[in-house]
XYZ file of C-alpha atoms in Angstrom:
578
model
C 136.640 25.766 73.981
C 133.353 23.603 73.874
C 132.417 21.508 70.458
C 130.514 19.306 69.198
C 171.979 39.381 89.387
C 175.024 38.854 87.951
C 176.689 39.827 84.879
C 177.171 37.097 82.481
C 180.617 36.787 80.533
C 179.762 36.464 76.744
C 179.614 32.919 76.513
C 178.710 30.552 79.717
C 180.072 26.873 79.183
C 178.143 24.309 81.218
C 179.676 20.864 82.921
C 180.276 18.473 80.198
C 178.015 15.477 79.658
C 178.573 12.167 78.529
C 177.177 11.112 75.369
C 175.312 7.882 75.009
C 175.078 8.085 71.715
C 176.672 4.549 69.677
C 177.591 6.356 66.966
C 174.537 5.014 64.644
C 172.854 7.431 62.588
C 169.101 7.771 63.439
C 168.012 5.760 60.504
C 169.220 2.364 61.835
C 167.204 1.508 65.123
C 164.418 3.299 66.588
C 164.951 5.455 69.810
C 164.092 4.694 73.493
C 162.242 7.426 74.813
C 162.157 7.640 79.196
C 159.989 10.394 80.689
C 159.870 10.307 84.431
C 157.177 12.447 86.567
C 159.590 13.468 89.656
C 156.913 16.192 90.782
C 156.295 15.230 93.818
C 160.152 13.904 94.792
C 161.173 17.521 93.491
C 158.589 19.157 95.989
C 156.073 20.338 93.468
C 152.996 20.066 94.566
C 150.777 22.497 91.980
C 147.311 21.339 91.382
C 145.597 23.388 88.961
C 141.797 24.366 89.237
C 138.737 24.973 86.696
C 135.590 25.731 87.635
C 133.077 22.609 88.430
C 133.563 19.022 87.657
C 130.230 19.478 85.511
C 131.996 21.683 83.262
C 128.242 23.417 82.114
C 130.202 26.885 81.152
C 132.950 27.547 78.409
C 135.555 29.074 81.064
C 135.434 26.090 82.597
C 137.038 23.657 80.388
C 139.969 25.686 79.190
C 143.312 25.531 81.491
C 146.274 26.951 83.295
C 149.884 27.218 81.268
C 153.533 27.151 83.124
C 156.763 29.470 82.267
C 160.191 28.165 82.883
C 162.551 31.576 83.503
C 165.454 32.587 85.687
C 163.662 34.956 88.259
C 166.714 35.376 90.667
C 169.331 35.492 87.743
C 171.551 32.407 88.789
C 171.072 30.951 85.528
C 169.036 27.953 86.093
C 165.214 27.911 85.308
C 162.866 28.659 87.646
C 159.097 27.022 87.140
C 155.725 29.274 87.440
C 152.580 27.540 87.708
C 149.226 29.402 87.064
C 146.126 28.314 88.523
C 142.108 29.210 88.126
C 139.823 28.552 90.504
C 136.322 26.666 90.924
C 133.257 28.172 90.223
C 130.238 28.210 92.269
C 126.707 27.786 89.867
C 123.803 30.541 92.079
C 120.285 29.762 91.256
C 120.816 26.519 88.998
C 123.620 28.163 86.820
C 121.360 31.457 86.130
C 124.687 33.428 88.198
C 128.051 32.506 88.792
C 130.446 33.180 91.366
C 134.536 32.639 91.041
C 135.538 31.306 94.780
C 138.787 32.440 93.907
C 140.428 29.937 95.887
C 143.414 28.225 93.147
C 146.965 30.014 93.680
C 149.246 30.227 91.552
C 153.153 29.262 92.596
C 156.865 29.547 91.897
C 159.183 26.942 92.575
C 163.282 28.066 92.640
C 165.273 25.961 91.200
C 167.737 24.138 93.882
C 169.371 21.731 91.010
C 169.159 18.356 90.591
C 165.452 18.282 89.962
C 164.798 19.712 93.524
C 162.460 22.728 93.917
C 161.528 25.087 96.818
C 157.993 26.777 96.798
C 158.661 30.641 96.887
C 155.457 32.030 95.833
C 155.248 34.313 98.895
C 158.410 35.628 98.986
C 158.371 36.127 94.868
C 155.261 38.117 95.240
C 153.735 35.076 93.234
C 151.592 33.757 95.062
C 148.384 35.363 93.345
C 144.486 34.580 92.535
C 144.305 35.751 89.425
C 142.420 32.798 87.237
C 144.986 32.397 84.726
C 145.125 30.904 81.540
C 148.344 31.711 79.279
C 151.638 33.070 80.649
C 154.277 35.439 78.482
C 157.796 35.718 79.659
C 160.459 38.128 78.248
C 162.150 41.358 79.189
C 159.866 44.184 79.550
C 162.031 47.209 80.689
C 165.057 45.899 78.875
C 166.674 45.821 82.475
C 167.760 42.344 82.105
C 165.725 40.138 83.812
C 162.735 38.644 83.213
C 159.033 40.216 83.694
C 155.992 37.939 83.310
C 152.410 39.012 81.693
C 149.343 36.871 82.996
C 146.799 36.625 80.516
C 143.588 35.595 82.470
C 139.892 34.988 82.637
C 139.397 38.593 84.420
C 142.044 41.276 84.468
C 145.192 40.756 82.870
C 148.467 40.952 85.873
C 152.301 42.458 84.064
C 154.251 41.801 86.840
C 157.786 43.494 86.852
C 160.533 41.878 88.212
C 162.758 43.457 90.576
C 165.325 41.837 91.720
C 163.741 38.111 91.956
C 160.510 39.926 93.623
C 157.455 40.503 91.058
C 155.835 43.388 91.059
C 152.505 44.505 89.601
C 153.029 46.722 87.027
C 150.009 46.625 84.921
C 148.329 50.266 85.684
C 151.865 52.137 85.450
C 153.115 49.922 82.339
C 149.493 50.804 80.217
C 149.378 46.667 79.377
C 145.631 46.761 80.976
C 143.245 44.028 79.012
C 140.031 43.183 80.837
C 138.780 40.835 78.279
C 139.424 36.884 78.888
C 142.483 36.769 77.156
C 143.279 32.714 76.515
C 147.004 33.351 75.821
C 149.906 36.184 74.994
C 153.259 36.629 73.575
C 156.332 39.091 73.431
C 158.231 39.971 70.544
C 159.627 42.613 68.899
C 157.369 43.633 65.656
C 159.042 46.772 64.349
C 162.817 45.866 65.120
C 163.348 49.155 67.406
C 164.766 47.121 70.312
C 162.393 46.363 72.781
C 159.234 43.888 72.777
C 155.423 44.708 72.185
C 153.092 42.059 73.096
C 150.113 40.524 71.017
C 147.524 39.225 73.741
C 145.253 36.942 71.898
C 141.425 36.946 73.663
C 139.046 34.135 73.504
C 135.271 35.365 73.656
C 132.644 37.533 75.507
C 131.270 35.665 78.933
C 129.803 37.156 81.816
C 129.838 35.253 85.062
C 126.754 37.402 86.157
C 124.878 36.801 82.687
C 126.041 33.324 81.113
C 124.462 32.486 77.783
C 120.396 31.401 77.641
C 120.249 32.917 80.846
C 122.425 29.609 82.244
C 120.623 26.953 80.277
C 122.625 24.473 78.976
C 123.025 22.692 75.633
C 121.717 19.490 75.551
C 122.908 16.482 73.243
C 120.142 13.913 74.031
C 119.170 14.201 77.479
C 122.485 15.200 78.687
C 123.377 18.663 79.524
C 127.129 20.201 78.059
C 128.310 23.778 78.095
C 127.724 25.871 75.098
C 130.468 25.880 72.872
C 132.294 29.125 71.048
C 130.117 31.181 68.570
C 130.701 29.126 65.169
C 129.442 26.077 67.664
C 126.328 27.402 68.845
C 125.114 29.152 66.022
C 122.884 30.877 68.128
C 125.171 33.563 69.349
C 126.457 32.976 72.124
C 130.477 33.222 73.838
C 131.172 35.520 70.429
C 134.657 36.297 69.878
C 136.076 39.324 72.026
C 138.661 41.648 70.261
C 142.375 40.651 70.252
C 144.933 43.398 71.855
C 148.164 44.921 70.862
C 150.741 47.323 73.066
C 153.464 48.903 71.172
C 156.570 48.831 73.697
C 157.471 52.421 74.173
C 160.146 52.258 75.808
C 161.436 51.513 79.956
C 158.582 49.365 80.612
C 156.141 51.894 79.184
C 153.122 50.698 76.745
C 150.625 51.906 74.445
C 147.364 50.501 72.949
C 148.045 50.520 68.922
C 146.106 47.352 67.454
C 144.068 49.721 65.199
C 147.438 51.519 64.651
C 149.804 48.414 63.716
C 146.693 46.854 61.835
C 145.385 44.024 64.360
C 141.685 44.926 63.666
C 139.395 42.694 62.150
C 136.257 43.223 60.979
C 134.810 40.638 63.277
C 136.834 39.427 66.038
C 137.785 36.058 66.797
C 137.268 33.431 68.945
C 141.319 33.542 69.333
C 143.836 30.769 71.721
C 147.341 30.361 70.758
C 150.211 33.556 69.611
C 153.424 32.716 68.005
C 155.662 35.337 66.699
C 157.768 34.256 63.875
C 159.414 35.038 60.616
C 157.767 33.190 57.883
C 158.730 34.514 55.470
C 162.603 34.904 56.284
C 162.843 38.877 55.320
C 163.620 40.099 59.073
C 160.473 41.492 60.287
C 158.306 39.000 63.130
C 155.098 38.060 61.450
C 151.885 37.288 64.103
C 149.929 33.366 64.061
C 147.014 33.531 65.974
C 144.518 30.417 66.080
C 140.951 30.603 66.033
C 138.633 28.497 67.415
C 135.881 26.983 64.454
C 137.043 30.408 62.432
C 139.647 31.124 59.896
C 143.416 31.043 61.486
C 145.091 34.995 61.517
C 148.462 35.141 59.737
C 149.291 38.667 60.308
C 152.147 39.597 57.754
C 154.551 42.003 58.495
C 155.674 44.351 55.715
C 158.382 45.858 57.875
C 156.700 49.857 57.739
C 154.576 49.219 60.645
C 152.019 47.643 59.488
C 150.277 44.202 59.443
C 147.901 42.892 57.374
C 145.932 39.295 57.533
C 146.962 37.261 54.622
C 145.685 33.821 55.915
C 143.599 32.585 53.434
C 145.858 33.718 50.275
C 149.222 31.815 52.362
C 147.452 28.432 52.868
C 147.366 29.152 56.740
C 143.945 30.150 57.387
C 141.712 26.981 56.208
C 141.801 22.994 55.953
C 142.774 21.969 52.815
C 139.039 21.290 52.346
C 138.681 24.661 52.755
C 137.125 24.415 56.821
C 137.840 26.305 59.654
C 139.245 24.094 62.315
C 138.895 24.412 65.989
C 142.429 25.390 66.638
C 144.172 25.725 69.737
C 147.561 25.807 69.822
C 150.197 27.424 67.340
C 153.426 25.966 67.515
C 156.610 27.140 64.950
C 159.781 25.341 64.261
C 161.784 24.224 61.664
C 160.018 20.545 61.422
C 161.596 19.449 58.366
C 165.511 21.116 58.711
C 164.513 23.113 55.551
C 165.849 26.348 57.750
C 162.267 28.055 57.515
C 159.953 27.558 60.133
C 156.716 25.548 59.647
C 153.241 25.462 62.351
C 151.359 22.609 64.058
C 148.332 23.749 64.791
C 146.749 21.691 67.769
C 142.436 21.158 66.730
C 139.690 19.271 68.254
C 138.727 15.866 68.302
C 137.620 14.410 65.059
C 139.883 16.989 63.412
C 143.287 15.869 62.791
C 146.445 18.328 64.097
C 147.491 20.758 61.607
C 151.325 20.681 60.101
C 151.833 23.346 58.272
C 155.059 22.795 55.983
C 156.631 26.242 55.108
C 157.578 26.749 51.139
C 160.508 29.577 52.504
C 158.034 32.387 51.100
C 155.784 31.690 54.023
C 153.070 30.005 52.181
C 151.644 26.797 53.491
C 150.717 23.123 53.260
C 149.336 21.075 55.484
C 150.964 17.343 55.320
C 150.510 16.005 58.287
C 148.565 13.038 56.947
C 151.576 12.526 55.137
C 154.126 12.414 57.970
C 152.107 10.594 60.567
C 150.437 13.083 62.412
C 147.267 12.879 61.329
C 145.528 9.548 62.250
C 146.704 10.027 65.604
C 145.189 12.746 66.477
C 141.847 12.642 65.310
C 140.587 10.820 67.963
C 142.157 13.425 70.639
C 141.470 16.672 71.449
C 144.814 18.961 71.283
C 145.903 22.075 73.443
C 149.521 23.174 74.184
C 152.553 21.270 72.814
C 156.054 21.633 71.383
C 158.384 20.270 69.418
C 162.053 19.351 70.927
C 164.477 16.526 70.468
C 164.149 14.357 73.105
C 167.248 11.319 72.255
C 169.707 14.207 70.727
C 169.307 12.142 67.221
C 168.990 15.724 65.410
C 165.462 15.292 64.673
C 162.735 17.281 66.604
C 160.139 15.176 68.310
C 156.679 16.636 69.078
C 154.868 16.224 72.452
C 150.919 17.019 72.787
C 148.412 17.944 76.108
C 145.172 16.399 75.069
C 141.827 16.504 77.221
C 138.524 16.941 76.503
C 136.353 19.956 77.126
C 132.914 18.055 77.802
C 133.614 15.078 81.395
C 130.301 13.694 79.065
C 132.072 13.670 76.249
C 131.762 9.247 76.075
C 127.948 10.208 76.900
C 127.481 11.787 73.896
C 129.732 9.455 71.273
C 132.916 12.254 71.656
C 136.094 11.900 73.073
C 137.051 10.905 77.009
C 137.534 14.097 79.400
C 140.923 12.607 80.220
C 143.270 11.617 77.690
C 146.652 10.373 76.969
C 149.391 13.142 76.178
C 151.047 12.184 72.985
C 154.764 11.469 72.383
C 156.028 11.786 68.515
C 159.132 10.050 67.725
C 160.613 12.067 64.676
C 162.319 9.349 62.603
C 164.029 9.334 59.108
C 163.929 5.756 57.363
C 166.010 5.555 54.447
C 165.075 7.313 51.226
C 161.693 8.162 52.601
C 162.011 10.981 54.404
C 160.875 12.594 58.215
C 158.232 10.914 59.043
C 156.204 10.615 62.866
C 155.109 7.555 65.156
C 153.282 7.781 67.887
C 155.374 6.201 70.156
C 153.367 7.301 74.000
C 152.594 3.525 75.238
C 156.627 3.153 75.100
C 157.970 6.572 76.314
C 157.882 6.117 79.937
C 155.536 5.911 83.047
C 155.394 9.682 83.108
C 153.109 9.421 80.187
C 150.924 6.722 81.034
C 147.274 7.082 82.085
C 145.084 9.664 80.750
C 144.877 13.432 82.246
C 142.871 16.603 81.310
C 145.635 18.136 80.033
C 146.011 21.952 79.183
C 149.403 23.736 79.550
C 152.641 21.994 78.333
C 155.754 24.152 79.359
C 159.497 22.354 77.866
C 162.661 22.928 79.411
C 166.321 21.946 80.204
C 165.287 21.779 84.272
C 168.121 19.948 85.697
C 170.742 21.145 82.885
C 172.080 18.325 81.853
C 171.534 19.167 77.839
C 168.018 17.815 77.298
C 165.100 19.091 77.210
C 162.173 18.140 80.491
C 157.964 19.214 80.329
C 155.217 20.425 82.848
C 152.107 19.590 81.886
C 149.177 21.376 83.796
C 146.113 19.111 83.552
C 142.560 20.395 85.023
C 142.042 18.699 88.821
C 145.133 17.262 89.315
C 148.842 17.395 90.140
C 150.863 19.094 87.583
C 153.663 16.226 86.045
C 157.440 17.102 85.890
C 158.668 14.761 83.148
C 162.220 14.560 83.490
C 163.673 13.448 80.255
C 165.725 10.190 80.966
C 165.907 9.255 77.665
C 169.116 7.546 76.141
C 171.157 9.305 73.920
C 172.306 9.268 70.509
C 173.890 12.342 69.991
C 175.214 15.428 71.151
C 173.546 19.191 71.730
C 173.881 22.866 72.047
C 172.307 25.533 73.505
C 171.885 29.356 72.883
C 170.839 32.677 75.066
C 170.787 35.411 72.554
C 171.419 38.554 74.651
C 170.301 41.959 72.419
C 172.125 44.780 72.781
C 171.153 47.261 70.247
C 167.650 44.385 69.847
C 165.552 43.722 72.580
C 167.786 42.631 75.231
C 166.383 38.661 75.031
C 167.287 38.884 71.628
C 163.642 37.670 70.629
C 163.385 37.363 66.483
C 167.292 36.555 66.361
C 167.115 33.727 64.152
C 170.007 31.187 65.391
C 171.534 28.910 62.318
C 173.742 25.988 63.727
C 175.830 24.018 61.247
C 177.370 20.607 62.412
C 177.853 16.647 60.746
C 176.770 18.009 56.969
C 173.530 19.685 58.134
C 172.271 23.473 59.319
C 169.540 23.603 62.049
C 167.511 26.656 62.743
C 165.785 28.261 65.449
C 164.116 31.601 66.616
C 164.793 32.796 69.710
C 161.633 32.825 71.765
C 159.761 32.216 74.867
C 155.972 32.321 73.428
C 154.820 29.501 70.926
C 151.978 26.810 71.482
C 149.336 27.729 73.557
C 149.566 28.708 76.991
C 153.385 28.476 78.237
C 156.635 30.103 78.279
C 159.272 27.802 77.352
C 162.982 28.276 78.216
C 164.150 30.822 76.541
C 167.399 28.944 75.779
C 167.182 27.541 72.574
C 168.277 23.628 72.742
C 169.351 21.376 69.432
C 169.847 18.239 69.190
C 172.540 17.408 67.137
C 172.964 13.764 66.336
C 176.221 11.507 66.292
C 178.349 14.532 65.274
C 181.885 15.130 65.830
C 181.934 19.068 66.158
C 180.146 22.221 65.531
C 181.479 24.138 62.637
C 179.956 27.055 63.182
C 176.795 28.844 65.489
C 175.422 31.666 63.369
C 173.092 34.394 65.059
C 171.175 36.895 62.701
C 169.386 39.601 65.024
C 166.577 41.400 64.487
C 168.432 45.039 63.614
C 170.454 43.294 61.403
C 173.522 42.371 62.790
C 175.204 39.040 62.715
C 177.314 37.308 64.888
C 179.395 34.085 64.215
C 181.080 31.605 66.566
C 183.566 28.956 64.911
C 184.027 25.760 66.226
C 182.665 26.169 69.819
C 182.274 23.024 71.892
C 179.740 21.029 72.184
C 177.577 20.271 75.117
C 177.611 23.433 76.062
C 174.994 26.602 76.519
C 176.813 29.415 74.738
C 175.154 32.976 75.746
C 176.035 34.970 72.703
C 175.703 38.807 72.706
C 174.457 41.053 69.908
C 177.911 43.104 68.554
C 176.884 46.754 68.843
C 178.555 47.497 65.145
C 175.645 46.364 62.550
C 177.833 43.542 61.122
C 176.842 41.332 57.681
């Protein structure tokens, strides 16, 4: 974007944890927040590449994303790292050449924040110039197959046995546009996932816009930005993709079919699947850069259709298209629907989309703090999580710009600070967000280009840590070290008659007087896979009354009273239960 193994029993208890929490609710004193970058110390040793440091061409300045999965199935996560590679500029930018020199890696997780590089052995360690990563079971086999979505061909890589293998030709996922990001889920409830890859424009290494000529702001020279930039026609929107899952791996083309087709494609980045409207059936987000944001609906027959504009989704409230990046669902306000922050570029604000239950929208995040903040910045992948345990989810944001001139030409720095939201309820006023980054810890000081923004519970020990991929440099491992002030849960929804990750079960927790919902997903922000175990923070809480799991064919299950601090795997009863 350029502007101006095993078999698991039914439930799996972890090691208990102490809890730091003092038994204050989270309206009395304001968290500390501790993020820690123990990369290096834990033997990563990614750095992700993107092009030239000029940045003169619109593939340049987007990123890599991460996945956190099990590959080897002994119930830790694992961390992927995708990489691009630099670009060589042939007769003063006229051609362009992809060296093809950046590798992507996987690191197995030893415990304890260690990490051993196993690309090699994984069959990971590929040259494919990657931008978003998907994560979820393909073949229902259960484990865990990955789909690169990448400037060049897209990779579905199968996993057998811990070793991935390229599947794409036999599976039918091919996509040789430059697909900026992709998820899994299950749209038509039948028990295995499709997957929506979401594709960013038309470019041609061999025929780059104005023949290579750059854009020039003054006397300096930028890259040309996406179509509704330019104005002059150039990196136009390339058609988004949709494979039906057939069945054992086995894929179809059917955008036209399921109603993905519009009449003008977008200029597309982040795809989130979620419910938004609470009546079963996975709706599609899709965000568009400088066009109107997709909200496919669902109507459970099939069939999709774009409502954007007529749910409040598509637009500013001004009624302007934003340049949106990332897409990111969850139930902000603990209203048990699920709202969207929509990441945008500098001198637009972020996006928070507050869901009415009926799935239209509002944005408010002027209102709760989120605004101001980011105006200045320029926003890619994020997610929100709760950091302390306080019961509140806190939001974390990769910023960078896409122009290294951007202080040449009165924009925004190339490197920038990711952002740390402290989710806070003070008395009778409500949730409300502070930007609280210059006091969360030295792994967020100093400004990065970042990109790709992956969250999960790496060392186990019930909260939640982040990669962040930034362009040039050494991906961060922020180990969350923050104190606590509460206790947590986690959940692995395993499908039986669903999709076997149980993607679209909607989990409802209910502890200390409240109910906190999640979906179960991999997919949502921009371009990372998060864990697919889905983490609350609870707050000073004495118990857990009850874990409630609606799936996507309709069954329910119910746990009562199960412990806290503990990851409960909870399989789908094969009896369609209410």
């Amino acid at each position: 974007m350029m502007h101006s193994a095993a078999k698991r029993p039914l439930i799996v208890l972890a090691a208990l944890l102490p809890c730091a929490c003092d038994g204050l609710p989270s309206t009395q004193t304001p968290a500390a927040f501790a993020f820690v970058d123990v990369a290096r110390a834990g033997g990563i040793d990614h750095v992700c590449l993107s092009g030239d440091p000029r940045r003169w061409y619109i593939v340049e300045s987007n990123g890599n994303g991460a996945a956190w999965l099990d590959c080897d199935g002994d119930g830790d996560m694992d961390l992927f790292l995708g990489n691009g590679s630099t670009l060589e500029y042939l007769e003063n930018g006229a051609r362009l050449r992809a060296r093809a020199d950046g590798r992507s890696k996987l690191y197995r997780n030893d415990g304890g924040m260690k990490f051993t590089d196993v690309s090699v052995a994984s069959g990971l360690d590929r040259a494919d110039w990657v931008n978003g990563v998907a994560t979820g079971d393909g073949d229902n086999d259960g484990d865990t197959d990955m789909y690169l979505a990448c400037f060049g061909a897209d990779v579905y890589l199968r996993n057998d046995g811990g070793r991935f293998v390229d599947a794409t030709q036999e599976s039918g996922l091919g996509n040789l546009k430059w697909a900026a990001s992709a998820a899994f889920g299950d749209v038509d409830n039948d028990g295995d996932l499709d997957l929506y890859v979401a594709n960013y424009c038309e470019f041609d290494l061999a025929a780059p816009p104005d023949g290579g000529a750059r854009n020039k702001i003054g006397e300096i020279e930028v890259g040309w930005g996406p179509e509704g930039e330019n104005k002059r026609g150039f990196n136009v929107g390339a058609p988004d993709v949709f494979f039906e899952n057939l069945g054992a791996g086995k894929f179809r083309e059917a955008t036209a079919a399921f109603g993905f087709v519009l009449d003008k494609p977008h200029c597309s980045y982040g795809v989130t699947f979620s419910d938004v409207d609470g009546d079963g059936w996975q709706d599609v987000l899709v965000a568009n850069d400088l066009q109107p944001c997709d909200l496919f609906h669902n109507d459970g027959r099939g069939r999709f259709r774009e409502q954007g504009l007529q749910r409040g989704f598509a637009l500013t409230a001004a009624g302007a298209p934003t340049g949106a990046m990332g897409m990111i669902a969850a139930d902000i306000d603990g209203d048990g629907d699920f709202d969207v922050l929509r990441t945008n570029f500098d001198f637009e604000a972020n996006s928070l989309l507050i869901n009415d239950g009926k799935g239209n929208f509002k944005d408010v995040a002027g209102a709760l703090g989120l605004g101001e903040p980011s105006v200045d910045k320029l926003g890619w992948d994020g997610g929100f999580f709760d950091a302390e345990l306080d019961g509140d989810l806190d939001l974390m944001v990769a910023n960078g710009h896409v122009y290294p001139q951007g202080t040449q030409i009165d924009m925004g720095p190339w490197k920038q600070v990711t952002q740390f939201f402290e989710a806070r309820r003070d008395g009778g006023a409500g949730l409300r967000y502070e930007d609280v980054t210059a006091r969360a810890g030295a792994g967020l000081s100093g400004a990065h280009a970042a990109r790709g923004l992956a969250l999960g519970d790496a060392d186990d020990d019930g909260d939640i840590d982040v990669a962040v991929l930034a362009i040039d440099e050494q991906v961060r491992l922020l180990e969350n070290q923050s104190p606590r002030r509460g206790h947590w849960v986690s959940v692995r929804t395993r499908g039986t008659r669903s999709n076997r990750d149980g993607y679209g079960a909607v989990i409802r927790v209910t502890a200390g007087g409240r109910t906190f919902a999640a979906e179960s997903r991999s997919s949502s922000g921009l371009y990372s896979a998060n864990d697919p175990r889905i983490h609350f923070g609870l707050g000073a809480v004495d118990g857990i009354e009850s874990i409630e799991v609606r799936w996507p064919s309709g069954a329910r299950s119910r746990l009562v009273k199960p412990a806290l601090d503990r990851l409960h795997v909870i399989e789908e009863p094969m009896e369609n239960t209410k």
